[in-house]
Amino acid sequence: MADVSRETPLVEAEPDGVVDAVFGARADLARQYTDALAQHGEERGLIGPLELPRLWSRHILNCAAAAPLFDGRVGDVGSGAGLPGLVLAIARPDVEWVLIETMERRVTWLTEQVDSLGLDNVEVVRTRAEEWNRGPTLDAVTARAVSAFRTLIPLTAPLVRDGGEVILLKGANAQAEIDAAEKAIRRFRLSDVSVQVVGEGVIPEPTRVIRARVR
Ligand SMILES: C[S@@+](CC[C@H](N)C(=O)[O-])C[C@H]1O[C@@H](n2cnc3c(N)ncnc32)[C@H](O)[C@@H]1O
């Protein structure tokens, strides 16, 4: 008899029509990546089992909703399983993505996914963001679930060119995180710091981002 106590939690069914609406012609690539994460994410230490029943709404679609905000060459600091970087690279093949991740086994996963999805707009770089050695060359940097805005500023702003942006995926506390980051905002010369909600009326859980202009 099967040991039901060790069964994997059910993966969330794809919300009706939303994946096609968000990813368009790239919807099958998004499904391929989501299936891979559902199948291997837990055993490879990329995603907790409690996330599987909300994999589409809380993770994949939540990241994809931010896709229209980016242009040029964009870094994702602490990409982990590929959130948001791989999802964004699927949704926006016209943008170049640099996935910046320090942990070797996560870099291996990201590289495997880039290969199997056939993405030619993604570079995976194994480094700590603090040790990035290409200077302020990116048009924008994003991050999700890495740390509070106050501590993310020194990890992201130095990678961004003059006039570029940090665009960070955040939760309900976004405004409180901005209020707590006053010193770092001044020190790294950020301007136009704001909270924006994207994906309303399209995805089940709209996404909050903190946006700020660098220098
Ligand atoms: C909690 S996970 C979040 C992963 C993913 N962004 C997500 O939303 O699921 C944080 C990731 O950031 C990476 N990380 C933490 N600090 C970092 C740093 N200073 N530079 C690069 N990667 C970092 C960790 O190795 C880990 O993969």
mmCIF file of C-alpha atoms and ligand atoms in Angstrom:
data_model
loop_
_atom_site.group_PDB
_atom_site.id
_atom_site.type_symbol
_atom_site.label_atom_id
_atom_site.label_comp_id
_atom_site.label_asym_id
_atom_site.label_seq_id
_atom_site.Cartn_x
_atom_site.Cartn_y
_atom_site.Cartn_z
ATOM 1 C CA MET A 1 0.000 0.000 0.000
ATOM 2 C CA ALA A 2 1.265 3.528 -0.804
ATOM 3 C CA ASP A 3 2.637 5.558 2.117
ATOM 4 C CA VAL A 4 0.204 8.502 1.822
ATOM 5 C CA SER A 5 1.993 10.449 4.581
ATOM 6 C CA ARG A 6 4.935 10.969 2.196
ATOM 7 C CA GLU A 7 2.930 11.917 -0.880
ATOM 8 C CA THR A 8 3.991 15.166 -2.537
ATOM 9 C CA PRO A 9 1.382 17.938 -2.109
ATOM 10 C CA LEU A 10 -0.678 18.484 -5.242
ATOM 11 C CA VAL A 11 0.650 21.009 -7.691
ATOM 12 C CA GLU A 12 -1.753 23.858 -8.388
ATOM 13 C CA ALA A 13 -3.764 23.363 -11.564
ATOM 14 C CA GLU A 14 -3.104 25.968 -14.206
ATOM 15 C CA PRO A 15 -5.579 28.867 -13.766
ATOM 16 C CA ASP A 16 -8.028 28.931 -16.704
ATOM 17 C CA GLY A 17 -6.852 31.008 -19.659
ATOM 18 C CA VAL A 18 -4.392 33.095 -17.629
ATOM 19 C CA VAL A 19 -1.159 31.453 -18.749
ATOM 20 C CA ASP A 20 -1.978 31.998 -22.427
ATOM 21 C CA ALA A 21 -3.028 35.600 -21.702
ATOM 22 C CA VAL A 22 0.217 36.379 -19.857
ATOM 23 C CA PHE A 23 2.783 34.429 -21.913
ATOM 24 C CA GLY A 24 1.113 34.449 -25.347
ATOM 25 C CA ALA A 25 3.071 32.321 -27.823
ATOM 26 C CA ARG A 26 5.557 31.458 -25.040
ATOM 27 C CA ALA A 27 2.925 29.757 -22.831
ATOM 28 C CA ASP A 28 4.204 26.242 -23.566
ATOM 29 C CA LEU A 29 7.723 27.225 -22.511
ATOM 30 C CA ALA A 30 6.279 28.578 -19.250
ATOM 31 C CA ARG A 31 4.460 25.253 -18.766
ATOM 32 C CA GLN A 32 7.674 23.313 -19.455
ATOM 33 C CA TYR A 33 9.573 25.305 -16.817
ATOM 34 C CA THR A 34 6.736 25.065 -14.284
ATOM 35 C CA ASP A 35 6.503 21.286 -14.804
ATOM 36 C CA ALA A 36 10.266 20.942 -14.245
ATOM 37 C CA LEU A 37 10.048 22.985 -11.042
ATOM 38 C CA ALA A 38 7.026 20.990 -9.842
ATOM 39 C CA GLN A 39 8.798 17.709 -10.554
ATOM 40 C CA HIS A 40 12.307 18.446 -9.279
ATOM 41 C CA GLY A 41 12.128 21.681 -7.270
ATOM 42 C CA GLU A 42 11.634 20.075 -3.891
ATOM 43 C CA GLU A 43 14.198 17.283 -4.213
ATOM 44 C CA ARG A 44 16.788 19.790 -5.477
ATOM 45 C CA GLY A 45 16.142 22.189 -2.610
ATOM 46 C CA LEU A 46 14.766 24.969 -4.810
ATOM 47 C CA ILE A 47 11.237 25.286 -3.528
ATOM 48 C CA GLY A 48 9.410 24.141 -0.382
ATOM 49 C CA PRO A 49 6.597 21.563 -0.640
ATOM 50 C CA LEU A 50 4.072 24.111 0.657
ATOM 51 C CA GLU A 51 4.701 26.220 -2.441
ATOM 52 C CA LEU A 52 3.571 23.533 -4.899
ATOM 53 C CA PRO A 53 -0.168 24.109 -4.339
ATOM 54 C CA ARG A 54 0.378 27.767 -5.266
ATOM 55 C CA LEU A 55 3.130 27.404 -7.823
ATOM 56 C CA TRP A 56 1.289 29.206 -10.630
ATOM 57 C CA SER A 57 -0.479 31.967 -8.723
ATOM 58 C CA ARG A 58 2.098 32.843 -6.056
ATOM 59 C CA HIS A 59 5.260 32.211 -8.046
ATOM 60 C CA ILE A 60 5.152 31.881 -11.843
ATOM 61 C CA LEU A 61 2.366 34.354 -12.647
ATOM 62 C CA ASN A 62 3.415 36.687 -9.854
ATOM 63 C CA CYS A 63 6.835 37.026 -11.529
ATOM 64 C CA ALA A 64 5.486 37.168 -15.081
ATOM 65 C CA ALA A 65 3.209 40.113 -14.249
ATOM 66 C CA ALA A 66 6.294 42.326 -13.916
ATOM 67 C CA ALA A 67 7.554 41.494 -17.428
ATOM 68 C CA PRO A 68 6.324 44.719 -19.118
ATOM 69 C CA LEU A 69 8.462 46.835 -16.747
ATOM 70 C CA PHE A 70 11.844 45.790 -18.197
ATOM 71 C CA ASP A 71 14.000 46.698 -21.191
ATOM 72 C CA GLY A 72 17.610 46.312 -22.257
ATOM 73 C CA ARG A 73 19.988 44.139 -20.200
ATOM 74 C CA VAL A 74 18.618 43.210 -16.788
ATOM 75 C CA GLY A 75 20.147 41.416 -13.784
ATOM 76 C CA ASP A 76 18.271 39.186 -11.342
ATOM 77 C CA VAL A 77 20.145 39.029 -8.037
ATOM 78 C CA GLY A 78 19.598 35.769 -6.095
ATOM 79 C CA SER A 79 17.710 34.033 -8.875
ATOM 80 C CA GLY A 80 17.476 30.719 -6.979
ATOM 81 C CA ALA A 81 15.066 28.444 -8.842
ATOM 82 C CA GLY A 82 14.765 31.080 -11.583
ATOM 83 C CA LEU A 83 12.283 33.431 -9.919
ATOM 84 C CA PRO A 84 11.812 35.919 -11.322
ATOM 85 C CA GLY A 85 14.666 35.747 -13.880
ATOM 86 C CA LEU A 86 13.790 32.617 -15.845
ATOM 87 C CA VAL A 87 10.077 33.398 -15.884
ATOM 88 C CA LEU A 88 10.840 36.904 -17.154
ATOM 89 C CA ALA A 89 13.257 35.549 -19.755
ATOM 90 C CA ILE A 90 10.478 33.295 -21.058
ATOM 91 C CA ALA A 91 7.953 36.149 -21.113
ATOM 92 C CA ARG A 92 10.365 38.709 -22.638
ATOM 93 C CA PRO A 93 12.699 37.144 -25.233
ATOM 94 C CA ASP A 94 13.525 40.671 -26.467
ATOM 95 C CA VAL A 95 15.273 41.510 -23.171
ATOM 96 C CA GLU A 96 18.710 40.142 -22.139
ATOM 97 C CA TRP A 97 18.727 38.602 -18.675
ATOM 98 C CA VAL A 98 21.686 37.988 -16.372
ATOM 99 C CA LEU A 99 20.892 35.563 -13.548
ATOM 100 C CA ILE A 100 23.211 36.298 -10.629
ATOM 101 C CA GLU A 101 23.318 33.506 -8.079
ATOM 102 C CA THR A 102 25.925 32.524 -5.535
ATOM 103 C CA MET A 103 24.984 28.915 -4.747
ATOM 104 C CA GLU A 104 26.584 26.323 -7.044
ATOM 105 C CA ARG A 105 23.736 23.800 -7.115
ATOM 106 C CA ARG A 106 21.263 26.556 -7.991
ATOM 107 C CA VAL A 107 23.566 27.809 -10.748
ATOM 108 C CA THR A 108 23.627 24.221 -12.095
ATOM 109 C CA TRP A 109 19.819 24.101 -12.099
ATOM 110 C CA LEU A 110 19.550 27.500 -13.817
ATOM 111 C CA THR A 111 22.044 26.491 -16.503
ATOM 112 C CA GLU A 112 20.217 23.210 -17.142
ATOM 113 C CA GLN A 113 16.909 25.059 -17.500
ATOM 114 C CA VAL A 114 18.342 27.663 -19.866
ATOM 115 C CA ASP A 115 19.619 24.786 -22.048
ATOM 116 C CA SER A 116 16.485 22.686 -21.978
ATOM 117 C CA LEU A 117 14.187 25.672 -22.601
ATOM 118 C CA GLY A 118 16.481 26.790 -25.443
ATOM 119 C CA LEU A 119 16.704 30.364 -24.119
ATOM 120 C CA ASP A 120 19.318 32.415 -25.963
ATOM 121 C CA ASN A 121 18.641 35.627 -24.020
ATOM 122 C CA VAL A 122 19.990 34.448 -20.637
ATOM 123 C CA GLU A 123 23.444 34.432 -19.052
ATOM 124 C CA VAL A 124 23.935 32.688 -15.721
ATOM 125 C CA VAL A 125 26.702 34.160 -13.558
ATOM 126 C CA ARG A 126 27.895 32.490 -10.384
ATOM 127 C CA THR A 127 28.873 35.261 -7.993
ATOM 128 C CA ARG A 128 27.751 37.078 -4.921
ATOM 129 C CA ALA A 129 26.237 40.381 -5.973
ATOM 130 C CA GLU A 130 28.804 42.148 -3.755
ATOM 131 C CA GLU A 131 31.561 40.620 -5.912
ATOM 132 C CA TRP A 132 30.067 41.599 -9.310
ATOM 133 C CA ASN A 133 33.074 42.823 -11.300
ATOM 134 C CA ARG A 134 31.470 44.345 -14.392
ATOM 135 C CA GLY A 135 30.659 47.696 -12.817
ATOM 136 C CA PRO A 136 27.398 49.650 -13.214
ATOM 137 C CA THR A 137 26.585 48.227 -16.669
ATOM 138 C CA LEU A 138 23.012 46.911 -16.406
ATOM 139 C CA ASP A 139 19.915 48.840 -17.460
ATOM 140 C CA ALA A 140 17.958 47.464 -14.504
ATOM 141 C CA VAL A 141 18.296 44.962 -11.677
ATOM 142 C CA THR A 142 15.507 42.949 -10.126
ATOM 143 C CA ALA A 143 15.322 40.574 -7.146
ATOM 144 C CA ARG A 144 12.674 38.640 -5.259
ATOM 145 C CA ALA A 145 12.695 37.114 -1.779
ATOM 146 C CA VAL A 146 16.374 37.892 -1.192
ATOM 147 C CA SER A 147 16.203 40.507 1.575
ATOM 148 C CA ALA A 148 14.516 43.720 2.717
ATOM 149 C CA PHE A 149 14.796 46.788 0.456
ATOM 150 C CA ARG A 150 17.267 48.439 2.884
ATOM 151 C CA THR A 151 19.780 45.593 2.436
ATOM 152 C CA LEU A 152 18.954 44.946 -1.216
ATOM 153 C CA ILE A 153 19.927 48.474 -2.245
ATOM 154 C CA PRO A 154 23.705 47.903 -1.790
ATOM 155 C CA LEU A 155 23.412 44.549 -3.627
ATOM 156 C CA THR A 156 21.560 45.926 -6.647
ATOM 157 C CA ALA A 157 22.140 49.674 -7.217
ATOM 158 C CA PRO A 158 25.939 49.384 -7.845
ATOM 159 C CA LEU A 159 25.220 47.083 -10.834
ATOM 160 C CA VAL A 160 22.933 49.629 -12.553
ATOM 161 C CA ARG A 161 24.052 52.287 -15.030
ATOM 162 C CA ASP A 162 23.331 55.984 -14.492
ATOM 163 C CA GLY A 163 19.620 56.546 -15.071
ATOM 164 C CA GLY A 164 18.739 52.833 -14.848
ATOM 165 C CA GLU A 165 16.368 51.283 -12.321
ATOM 166 C CA VAL A 166 16.054 48.783 -9.516
ATOM 167 C CA ILE A 167 12.691 46.998 -9.808
ATOM 168 C CA LEU A 168 12.170 44.646 -6.866
ATOM 169 C CA LEU A 169 9.307 42.183 -6.453
ATOM 170 C CA LYS A 170 7.844 42.648 -2.994
ATOM 171 C CA GLY A 171 4.926 41.744 -0.748
ATOM 172 C CA ALA A 172 2.345 43.727 1.177
ATOM 173 C CA ASN A 173 5.027 45.495 3.286
ATOM 174 C CA ALA A 174 6.627 47.303 0.351
ATOM 175 C CA GLN A 175 5.871 50.824 1.610
ATOM 176 C CA ALA A 176 7.138 49.989 5.118
ATOM 177 C CA GLU A 177 10.361 48.646 3.546
ATOM 178 C CA ILE A 178 10.828 51.964 1.732
ATOM 179 C CA ASP A 179 10.245 53.900 4.959
ATOM 180 C CA ALA A 180 12.939 51.813 6.677
ATOM 181 C CA ALA A 181 15.447 52.365 3.870
ATOM 182 C CA GLU A 182 15.817 56.146 4.019
ATOM 183 C CA LYS A 183 19.559 56.093 4.771
ATOM 184 C CA ALA A 184 20.443 53.613 1.990
ATOM 185 C CA ILE A 185 18.225 55.500 -0.490
ATOM 186 C CA ARG A 186 20.277 58.652 0.158
ATOM 187 C CA ARG A 187 23.641 56.885 0.250
ATOM 188 C CA PHE A 188 23.087 55.144 -3.113
ATOM 189 C CA ARG A 189 21.436 58.229 -4.629
ATOM 190 C CA LEU A 190 18.123 56.622 -5.535
ATOM 191 C CA SER A 191 15.270 58.833 -6.707
ATOM 192 C CA ASP A 192 11.607 58.391 -7.702
ATOM 193 C CA VAL A 193 11.185 55.568 -5.192
ATOM 194 C CA SER A 194 7.651 54.191 -5.436
ATOM 195 C CA VAL A 195 5.436 51.135 -5.051
ATOM 196 C CA GLN A 196 3.623 49.936 -8.162
ATOM 197 C CA VAL A 197 1.056 47.146 -8.496
ATOM 198 C CA VAL A 198 1.115 45.149 -11.726
ATOM 199 C CA GLY A 199 -1.097 42.408 -13.148
ATOM 200 C CA GLU A 200 -4.347 43.624 -11.579
ATOM 201 C CA GLY A 201 -7.359 42.078 -13.316
ATOM 202 C CA VAL A 202 -5.115 39.587 -15.137
ATOM 203 C CA ILE A 203 -3.453 37.321 -12.578
ATOM 204 C CA PRO A 204 -4.926 35.857 -9.353
ATOM 205 C CA GLU A 205 -2.509 37.693 -6.999
ATOM 206 C CA PRO A 206 -1.281 41.031 -8.417
ATOM 207 C CA THR A 207 2.408 41.804 -7.894
ATOM 208 C CA ARG A 208 3.854 44.684 -5.882
ATOM 209 C CA VAL A 209 7.152 46.125 -6.986
ATOM 210 C CA ILE A 210 9.428 48.749 -5.518
ATOM 211 C CA ARG A 211 10.863 50.873 -8.333
ATOM 212 C CA ALA A 212 13.670 53.385 -7.955
ATOM 213 C CA ARG A 213 15.861 55.344 -10.343
ATOM 214 C CA VAL A 214 19.622 55.004 -9.820
ATOM 215 C CA ARG A 215 21.584 58.326 -9.717
HETATM 216 C C1 LIG B 1 15.241 32.822 -0.634
HETATM 217 S S1 LIG B 1 16.051 32.526 -2.155
HETATM 218 C C2 LIG B 1 14.958 33.319 -3.297
HETATM 219 C C3 LIG B 1 15.153 32.788 -4.673
HETATM 220 C C4 LIG B 1 14.250 33.392 -5.737
HETATM 221 N N1 LIG B 1 14.614 34.779 -6.009
HETATM 222 C C5 LIG B 1 12.782 33.266 -5.390
HETATM 223 O O1 LIG B 1 12.067 34.268 -5.416
HETATM 224 O O2 LIG B 1 12.336 32.145 -5.119
HETATM 225 C C6 LIG B 1 17.427 33.660 -2.108
HETATM 226 C C7 LIG B 1 18.473 33.334 -3.185
HETATM 227 O O3 LIG B 1 19.401 34.396 -3.235
HETATM 228 C C8 LIG B 1 20.715 33.864 -3.288
HETATM 229 N N2 LIG B 1 21.566 34.916 -2.701
HETATM 230 C C9 LIG B 1 21.510 35.388 -1.432
HETATM 231 N N3 LIG B 1 22.388 36.385 -1.258
HETATM 232 C C10 LIG B 1 23.001 36.566 -2.458
HETATM 233 C C11 LIG B 1 24.023 37.451 -2.912
HETATM 234 N N4 LIG B 1 24.567 38.329 -2.088
HETATM 235 N N5 LIG B 1 24.415 37.387 -4.203
HETATM 236 C C12 LIG B 1 23.856 36.484 -5.040
HETATM 237 N N6 LIG B 1 22.895 35.596 -4.673
HETATM 238 C C13 LIG B 1 22.473 35.639 -3.392
HETATM 239 C C14 LIG B 1 20.640 32.579 -2.484
HETATM 240 O O4 LIG B 1 21.667 31.671 -2.819
HETATM 241 C C15 LIG B 1 19.256 32.072 -2.886
HETATM 242 O O5 LIG B 1 19.310 31.274 -4.040
#
